Amino acid sequence: NKWVTAAKAIVNGVCGIDMLAGPSEVLVIADSTADPEVIAADLLAQAEHDTEARPILVTPDASVITQVNAALRRQLAVLPTRDVA
């Protein structure tokens, strides 16, 4: 998140850091053969890092969107980091 990046920027050069990272981003491209539960989990895995995260789903199939939205609701209901995700 932005606070971790700010802290790393302060100590960069004083001690070793891995890198300055921006918001988490993921782009999932899926068709009707994809598992909506896995897609939802992948999207949430990035979204839970920061409110600035940008998880994106691209699909030509409207039913995939419906199924992923339902999976997102189920998974968010039990996700401890749901307030950020």
Short mmCIF file of C-alpha atoms in Angstrom, two decimals:
data_model
loop_
_atom_site.label_atom_id
_atom_site.label_comp_id
_atom_site.label_asym_id
_atom_site.label_seq_id
_atom_site.Cartn_x
_atom_site.Cartn_y
_atom_site.Cartn_z
CA ASN A 1 0.00 0.00 0.00
CA LYS A 2 1.02 3.63 -0.20
CA TRP A 3 2.28 3.68 3.40
CA VAL A 4 4.66 0.77 2.80
CA THR A 5 5.93 2.45 -0.37
CA ALA A 6 6.45 5.73 1.52
CA ALA A 7 8.39 3.97 4.27
CA LYS A 8 10.55 2.17 1.71
CA ALA A 9 11.26 5.47 -0.04
CA ILE A 10 12.49 6.95 3.24
CA VAL A 11 14.97 4.13 3.95
CA ASN A 12 16.02 3.51 0.33
CA GLY A 13 19.78 4.00 0.14
CA VAL A 14 20.16 3.62 3.90
CA CYS A 15 19.32 -0.08 3.81
CA GLY A 16 18.36 -2.57 1.15
CA ILE A 17 14.76 -2.79 0.00
CA ASP A 18 13.19 -5.01 -2.62
CA MET A 19 11.57 -2.22 -4.67
CA LEU A 20 9.19 0.69 -4.55
CA ALA A 21 5.87 -0.71 -5.63
CA GLY A 22 2.74 1.01 -6.83
CA PRO A 23 -0.82 -0.19 -6.47
CA SER A 24 -1.43 -3.86 -7.16
CA GLU A 25 -2.88 -4.58 -10.55
CA VAL A 26 -4.10 -7.74 -12.21
CA LEU A 27 -5.83 -8.36 -15.52
CA VAL A 28 -7.69 -11.65 -15.88
CA ILE A 29 -8.78 -12.67 -19.37
CA ALA A 30 -11.37 -15.43 -19.21
CA ASP A 31 -13.82 -17.29 -21.38
CA SER A 32 -16.63 -19.66 -20.46
CA THR A 33 -14.19 -22.48 -19.63
CA ALA A 34 -12.67 -20.55 -16.72
CA ASP A 35 -13.61 -21.35 -13.12
CA PRO A 36 -15.45 -18.31 -11.65
CA GLU A 37 -14.27 -19.17 -8.12
CA VAL A 38 -10.63 -19.09 -9.22
CA ILE A 39 -11.14 -15.84 -11.13
CA ALA A 40 -12.75 -14.24 -8.08
CA ALA A 41 -9.92 -15.45 -5.85
CA ASP A 42 -7.31 -14.02 -8.23
CA LEU A 43 -9.09 -10.66 -8.37
CA LEU A 44 -9.47 -10.50 -4.59
CA ALA A 45 -5.84 -11.52 -4.00
CA GLN A 46 -4.81 -8.22 -5.57
CA ALA A 47 -7.71 -6.11 -4.34
CA GLU A 48 -7.07 -6.92 -0.70
CA HIS A 49 -3.61 -5.28 -0.82
CA ASP A 50 -4.83 -1.71 -1.08
CA THR A 51 -7.93 0.33 -1.84
CA GLU A 52 -5.98 1.68 -4.83
CA ALA A 53 -5.54 -1.83 -6.31
CA ARG A 54 -7.00 -2.39 -9.76
CA PRO A 55 -8.24 -5.93 -10.41
CA ILE A 56 -9.76 -6.17 -13.91
CA LEU A 57 -11.69 -8.96 -15.63
CA VAL A 58 -11.99 -9.07 -19.41
CA THR A 59 -14.39 -11.57 -20.94
CA PRO A 60 -16.54 -11.84 -24.04
CA ASP A 61 -19.13 -13.85 -22.09
CA ALA A 62 -21.73 -12.04 -19.97
CA SER A 63 -22.45 -15.22 -18.00
CA VAL A 64 -18.83 -15.25 -16.82
CA ILE A 65 -19.36 -11.78 -15.34
CA THR A 66 -22.52 -12.93 -13.56
CA GLN A 67 -20.81 -16.04 -12.17
CA VAL A 68 -17.67 -14.15 -11.08
CA ASN A 69 -19.77 -11.47 -9.37
CA ALA A 70 -21.59 -14.20 -7.42
CA ALA A 71 -18.26 -15.81 -6.49
CA LEU A 72 -16.90 -12.42 -5.40
CA ARG A 73 -19.88 -11.91 -3.09
CA ARG A 74 -19.42 -15.37 -1.53
CA GLN A 75 -15.69 -14.94 -1.04
CA LEU A 76 -15.92 -11.37 0.25
CA ALA A 77 -18.41 -12.50 2.90
CA VAL A 78 -15.70 -14.57 4.61
CA LEU A 79 -12.57 -12.59 3.64
CA PRO A 80 -10.92 -10.98 6.70
CA THR A 81 -9.61 -8.13 4.50
CA ARG A 82 -12.97 -7.46 2.82
CA ASP A 83 -13.03 -3.83 3.95
CA VAL A 84 -9.95 -3.14 1.80
CA ALA A 85 -10.78 -5.59 -0.98
#
